[in-house]
CSV table of C-alpha atoms in Angstrom, one decimal:
chain,number,residue,atom,x,y,z
P,14,UNK,CA,137.1,107.2,103.5
P,15,UNK,CA,133.6,105.8,103.0
P,16,UNK,CA,131.8,103.9,105.8
P,17,UNK,CA,130.0,101.6,103.3
P,18,UNK,CA,130.7,100.5,99.8
P,19,UNK,CA,128.1,98.7,97.6
P,20,UNK,CA,129.3,96.9,94.5
P,21,UNK,CA,126.5,96.1,92.0
P,22,UNK,CA,127.4,93.6,90.8
P,23,UNK,CA,130.5,91.6,91.5
P,24,UNK,CA,130.0,89.9,88.1
P,25,UNK,CA,130.7,93.2,86.4
P,26,UNK,CA,134.1,93.9,88.1
P,27,UNK,CA,137.3,93.4,86.2
P,28,UNK,CA,141.0,93.1,87.3
P,29,UNK,CA,143.5,93.8,84.5
P,30,UNK,CA,146.1,91.3,85.9
P,31,UNK,CA,143.9,88.4,84.9
P,32,UNK,CA,143.2,87.9,81.1
P,33,UNK,CA,139.5,86.8,81.4
P,34,UNK,CA,136.2,88.4,80.9
P,35,UNK,CA,134.1,90.0,83.7
P,36,UNK,CA,131.9,87.4,85.4
P,37,UNK,CA,134.3,84.6,84.9
P,38,UNK,CA,135.3,82.3,87.8
P,39,UNK,CA,138.8,83.8,88.0
P,40,UNK,CA,137.6,87.4,87.9
P,41,UNK,CA,134.8,86.9,90.5
P,42,UNK,CA,137.2,85.1,92.8
P,43,UNK,CA,140.1,87.6,92.5
P,44,UNK,CA,137.9,90.7,92.6
P,45,UNK,CA,136.1,89.4,95.7
P,46,UNK,CA,139.4,88.6,97.4
P,47,UNK,CA,140.6,92.2,96.7
P,48,UNK,CA,137.4,93.6,98.2
P,49,UNK,CA,137.9,91.4,101.3
P,50,UNK,CA,141.4,92.7,101.7
P,51,UNK,CA,140.3,96.3,101.3
P,52,UNK,CA,137.5,95.9,103.8
P,53,UNK,CA,139.9,94.5,106.4
P,54,UNK,CA,142.7,97.1,105.7
P,55,UNK,CA,140.5,100.1,105.8
P,56,UNK,CA,137.9,98.8,108.3
P,57,UNK,CA,134.9,99.5,106.1
P,58,UNK,CA,131.9,97.5,105.2
P,59,UNK,CA,131.5,96.3,101.7
P,60,UNK,CA,128.3,94.8,100.2
P,61,UNK,CA,128.7,92.7,97.1
P,62,UNK,CA,125.5,92.3,95.0
P,63,UNK,CA,125.6,89.0,93.0
P,64,UNK,CA,123.7,87.2,90.4
P,65,UNK,CA,121.9,83.9,91.1
P,66,UNK,CA,121.4,80.8,89.1
P,67,UNK,CA,118.1,79.3,87.9
P,68,UNK,CA,118.3,77.0,91.0
P,69,UNK,CA,118.3,80.1,93.2
P,70,UNK,CA,121.9,79.8,94.4
P,71,UNK,CA,124.7,82.4,94.2
P,72,UNK,CA,126.3,82.3,90.7
P,73,UNK,CA,130.1,81.9,90.5
P,74,UNK,CA,132.7,80.0,92.5
P,75,UNK,CA,131.9,78.8,96.0
P,76,UNK,CA,134.9,80.7,97.1
P,77,UNK,CA,132.8,83.8,96.9
P,78,UNK,CA,130.5,82.6,99.7
P,79,UNK,CA,133.5,81.4,101.8
P,80,UNK,CA,135.2,84.8,101.6
P,81,UNK,CA,132.3,86.9,102.9
P,82,UNK,CA,131.0,87.2,106.4
P,83,UNK,CA,127.3,87.3,105.6
P,84,UNK,CA,125.2,85.8,102.7
P,85,UNK,CA,121.7,87.2,102.2
P,86,UNK,CA,119.1,86.2,99.7
P,87,UNK,CA,116.4,88.7,98.6
P,88,UNK,CA,113.5,86.6,97.2
P,89,UNK,CA,110.1,87.4,95.7
P,90,UNK,CA,107.8,86.7,92.8
P,91,UNK,CA,108.0,88.9,89.7
P,92,UNK,CA,104.4,89.9,89.8
P,93,UNK,CA,104.1,90.5,93.6
P,94,UNK,CA,105.6,93.3,95.6
P,95,UNK,CA,106.4,91.2,98.7
P,96,UNK,CA,110.1,90.5,99.2
P,97,UNK,CA,111.7,88.1,101.8
P,98,UNK,CA,115.3,88.7,103.1
P,99,UNK,CA,116.9,85.5,104.3
P,100,UNK,CA,120.3,84.9,105.8
P,101,UNK,CA,122.0,81.6,104.9
P,102,UNK,CA,125.4,82.5,106.4
P,103,UNK,CA,126.1,85.0,109.2
P,104,UNK,CA,129.4,85.0,111.2
P,105,UNK,CA,128.0,87.6,113.5
P,106,UNK,CA,124.5,86.4,114.4
P,107,UNK,CA,121.6,84.0,113.9
P,108,UNK,CA,120.5,82.8,110.5
P,109,UNK,CA,117.1,81.7,111.6
P,110,UNK,CA,115.7,85.2,111.3
P,111,UNK,CA,114.1,86.6,108.1
P,112,UNK,CA,112.7,90.0,107.1
P,113,UNK,CA,109.6,90.7,105.0
P,114,UNK,CA,109.3,93.9,103.0
P,115,UNK,CA,106.9,95.5,100.6
P,116,UNK,CA,108.1,97.4,97.6
P,117,UNK,CA,106.5,100.8,97.5
P,118,UNK,CA,107.1,104.1,95.6
P,119,UNK,CA,109.7,105.3,98.1
P,120,UNK,CA,111.5,101.9,98.5
P,121,UNK,CA,111.2,98.9,100.8
P,122,UNK,CA,108.9,99.2,103.8
P,123,UNK,CA,109.1,96.6,106.5
P,124,UNK,CA,106.0,94.4,107.0
P,125,UNK,CA,105.3,94.2,110.7
P,126,UNK,CA,102.3,92.0,110.4
P,127,UNK,CA,102.6,89.8,107.3
P,128,UNK,CA,99.7,87.5,108.2
P,129,UNK,CA,97.3,90.5,108.0
P,130,UNK,CA,98.5,91.2,104.4
P,131,UNK,CA,98.4,87.6,103.2
P,132,UNK,CA,94.9,87.1,104.6
P,133,UNK,CA,93.4,90.5,103.8
P,134,UNK,CA,91.5,89.3,100.7
P,135,UNK,CA,90.6,85.8,101.9
P,136,UNK,CA,87.0,84.7,101.3
P,137,UNK,CA,85.1,81.7,102.6
P,138,UNK,CA,85.0,79.2,99.7
P,139,UNK,CA,85.6,75.5,99.1
P,140,UNK,CA,89.3,74.8,98.7
P,141,UNK,CA,90.5,77.8,100.8
P,142,UNK,CA,92.2,77.2,104.2
P,143,UNK,CA,94.7,79.0,106.4
P,144,UNK,CA,98.1,77.5,107.1
P,145,UNK,CA,100.7,78.5,109.7
P,146,UNK,CA,104.2,78.5,108.3
P,147,UNK,CA,107.5,79.8,109.5
P,148,UNK,CA,109.8,82.3,107.8
P,149,UNK,CA,113.0,81.9,109.9
P,150,UNK,CA,111.5,82.0,113.4
P,151,UNK,CA,108.6,84.2,112.5
P,152,UNK,CA,105.2,82.4,112.3
P,153,UNK,CA,103.1,83.6,109.4
P,154,UNK,CA,99.5,82.7,108.5
P,155,UNK,CA,98.9,82.3,104.8
P,156,UNK,CA,96.1,81.2,102.6
P,157,UNK,CA,96.3,77.9,100.7
P,158,UNK,CA,94.0,77.5,97.8
P,159,UNK,CA,93.1,74.3,95.9
P,160,UNK,CA,91.0,73.7,92.9
P,161,UNK,CA,89.8,70.2,91.9
P,162,UNK,CA,87.9,69.4,88.7
P,163,UNK,CA,87.2,66.4,86.5
P,164,UNK,CA,90.0,65.9,84.0
P,165,UNK,CA,89.4,66.1,80.3
P,166,UNK,CA,92.7,64.5,79.5
P,167,UNK,CA,93.8,60.9,79.7
P,168,UNK,CA,96.3,61.8,82.5
P,169,UNK,CA,95.2,64.2,85.3
P,170,UNK,CA,97.0,67.5,85.7
P,171,UNK,CA,98.9,68.4,88.9
P,172,UNK,CA,99.9,72.1,89.1
P,173,UNK,CA,101.4,73.9,92.0
P,174,UNK,CA,102.4,77.6,92.6
P,175,UNK,CA,104.5,78.3,95.6
P,176,UNK,CA,104.9,74.6,96.7
P,177,UNK,CA,107.0,71.7,95.5
P,178,UNK,CA,105.2,69.8,92.8
P,179,UNK,CA,106.7,66.4,93.8
P,180,UNK,CA,105.6,66.9,97.4
P,181,UNK,CA,102.1,67.8,96.2
P,182,UNK,CA,101.9,64.5,94.2
P,183,UNK,CA,103.1,62.6,97.2
P,184,UNK,CA,100.4,64.2,99.4
P,185,UNK,CA,97.7,63.4,96.7
P,186,UNK,CA,98.8,59.7,96.8
P,187,UNK,CA,98.6,59.7,100.6
P,188,UNK,CA,95.2,61.3,100.5
P,189,UNK,CA,93.9,58.7,98.1
P,190,UNK,CA,95.4,55.7,99.8
P,191,UNK,CA,94.9,56.6,103.5
P,192,UNK,CA,91.7,58.7,103.4
P,193,UNK,CA,89.9,57.3,100.5
P,194,UNK,CA,89.6,60.5,98.5
P,195,UNK,CA,89.3,59.6,94.8
P,196,UNK,CA,91.5,61.9,92.7
P,197,UNK,CA,92.4,59.5,90.0
P,198,UNK,CA,90.3,61.3,87.4
P,199,UNK,CA,90.7,64.8,88.8
P,200,UNK,CA,92.9,67.7,87.9
P,201,UNK,CA,94.4,69.3,91.1
P,202,UNK,CA,95.6,72.9,91.2
P,203,UNK,CA,97.4,74.4,94.2
P,204,UNK,CA,98.3,78.0,95.0
P,205,UNK,CA,100.0,79.7,98.0
P,206,UNK,CA,98.5,83.1,98.0
P,207,UNK,CA,100.7,86.2,98.0
P,208,UNK,CA,103.6,84.8,96.0
P,209,UNK,CA,105.2,83.0,98.9
P,210,UNK,CA,107.3,79.9,98.2
P,211,UNK,CA,106.9,77.4,101.1
P,212,UNK,CA,109.3,74.5,101.5
P,213,UNK,CA,108.6,73.3,105.1
P,214,UNK,CA,106.4,70.2,105.4
P,215,UNK,CA,104.3,71.9,108.1
P,216,UNK,CA,101.9,73.0,105.4
P,217,UNK,CA,101.1,69.4,104.4
P,218,UNK,CA,98.0,69.3,106.5
P,219,UNK,CA,96.6,72.5,105.1
P,220,UNK,CA,97.2,71.3,101.6
P,221,UNK,CA,95.5,68.0,102.1
P,222,UNK,CA,92.5,69.8,103.8
P,223,UNK,CA,92.2,72.3,101.0
P,224,UNK,CA,92.2,69.6,98.3
P,225,UNK,CA,89.6,67.6,100.1
P,226,UNK,CA,87.5,70.7,100.7
P,227,UNK,CA,87.7,71.6,97.0
P,228,UNK,CA,87.0,68.0,95.9
P,229,UNK,CA,83.8,67.8,97.9
P,230,UNK,CA,82.8,71.4,97.5
P,231,UNK,CA,82.7,72.0,101.3
P,232,UNK,CA,83.8,75.1,103.2
P,233,UNK,CA,86.2,75.0,106.2
P,234,UNK,CA,85.0,77.0,109.3
P,235,UNK,CA,86.7,80.4,109.3
P,236,UNK,CA,88.1,80.0,112.8
P,237,UNK,CA,90.2,77.0,111.8
P,238,UNK,CA,94.0,77.0,111.0
P,239,UNK,CA,96.2,74.1,110.0
P,240,UNK,CA,99.8,73.0,110.4
P,241,UNK,CA,101.4,69.6,110.6
P,242,UNK,CA,103.5,67.2,108.5
P,243,UNK,CA,101.8,64.3,106.9
P,244,UNK,CA,103.5,60.9,106.7
P,245,UNK,CA,103.1,58.2,104.1
P,246,UNK,CA,100.9,56.1,106.4
P,247,UNK,CA,98.5,59.0,106.9
P,248,UNK,CA,99.8,60.1,110.3
P,249,UNK,CA,100.0,63.7,111.4
P,250,UNK,CA,103.4,64.5,112.8
P,251,UNK,CA,104.4,67.4,115.0
P,252,UNK,CA,106.4,70.3,113.6
P,253,UNK,CA,109.1,72.5,115.0
P,254,UNK,CA,108.1,75.6,117.0
P,255,UNK,CA,104.6,74.4,117.9
P,256,UNK,CA,104.4,77.0,120.7
P,257,UNK,CA,105.3,79.8,118.3
P,258,UNK,CA,102.6,78.8,115.9
P,259,UNK,CA,100.0,78.4,118.6
P,260,UNK,CA,100.8,81.9,120.1
P,261,UNK,CA,100.5,83.6,116.7
P,262,UNK,CA,97.3,81.8,115.9
P,263,UNK,CA,95.7,82.9,119.2
P,264,UNK,CA,97.0,86.5,118.8
P,265,UNK,CA,95.3,86.8,115.5
P,266,UNK,CA,92.0,85.5,116.8
P,267,UNK,CA,91.8,82.0,115.5
P,268,UNK,CA,90.6,79.4,118.1
P,269,UNK,CA,90.9,76.0,116.5
P,270,UNK,CA,93.6,73.9,115.0
P,271,UNK,CA,93.9,70.1,114.5
P,272,UNK,CA,94.8,67.8,117.4
P,273,UNK,CA,94.1,64.5,115.7
P,274,UNK,CA,96.6,61.8,114.9
P,275,UNK,CA,95.6,60.8,111.3
P,276,UNK,CA,94.3,62.6,108.3
P,277,UNK,CA,91.3,60.3,108.0
P,278,UNK,CA,90.3,61.3,111.6
P,279,UNK,CA,90.8,65.0,110.9
P,280,UNK,CA,88.8,65.0,107.6
P,281,UNK,CA,86.0,63.0,109.2
P,282,UNK,CA,85.8,65.4,112.1
P,283,UNK,CA,85.6,68.3,109.6
P,284,UNK,CA,82.9,66.3,107.8
P,285,UNK,CA,84.9,66.5,104.6
P,286,UNK,CA,84.7,62.7,104.2
P,287,UNK,CA,82.4,60.0,105.7
């Protein structure tokens, strides 16, 4: 008997006892149940590859996720070769870990130092800053880029790649109100370099700094890194795993990170605003 079975994909499987098409809710549920019973009876491991929806969740009935022991997501941008493996369910271990891989000619290769890859082509320029984010429990340094220009439309554009657009608009509002940075007639473009998609609010501070740097055409010192959540009154809040971020920052040779309480104080110290 095999030690490992891989089904690619569960949406293509068909059970003749149920008069519905492959990929239907009934077929996915019943075929998954048969696979679970087979795995327990024969004591073998079975991997079910599944489709995802536009929202990035597993397609099909929620029963599918309840039946299995582990749910893994392999994520990545279409035009980048970096892939992130995340666990959202694991009956046998921690789900706070994640793996980063690079697709090469001979398959996936583990990335042991992702920060080095994401910062390998960084240049000193206005609007470019380094953020410290977490993938699972792994701290990663990534480049955040912002571009600010005078709008030619009646309504300024706000464009974001790799970061939630609604969160970006919120940060722009805080920046205008609490730090006095005028962006009412400016288009703002934001990019997380490397194809990463960052959801944690710890990159708020890096984004605000990058936008202000781009707006005033000023360069951030190359030994500075940023992390911290920004509140609606302009305060800088602590994030989870501060010690992990600090240790990774020091290990990679960066010596300075913000210790101020408000964004106005930080931007003034960096001489980005007066």
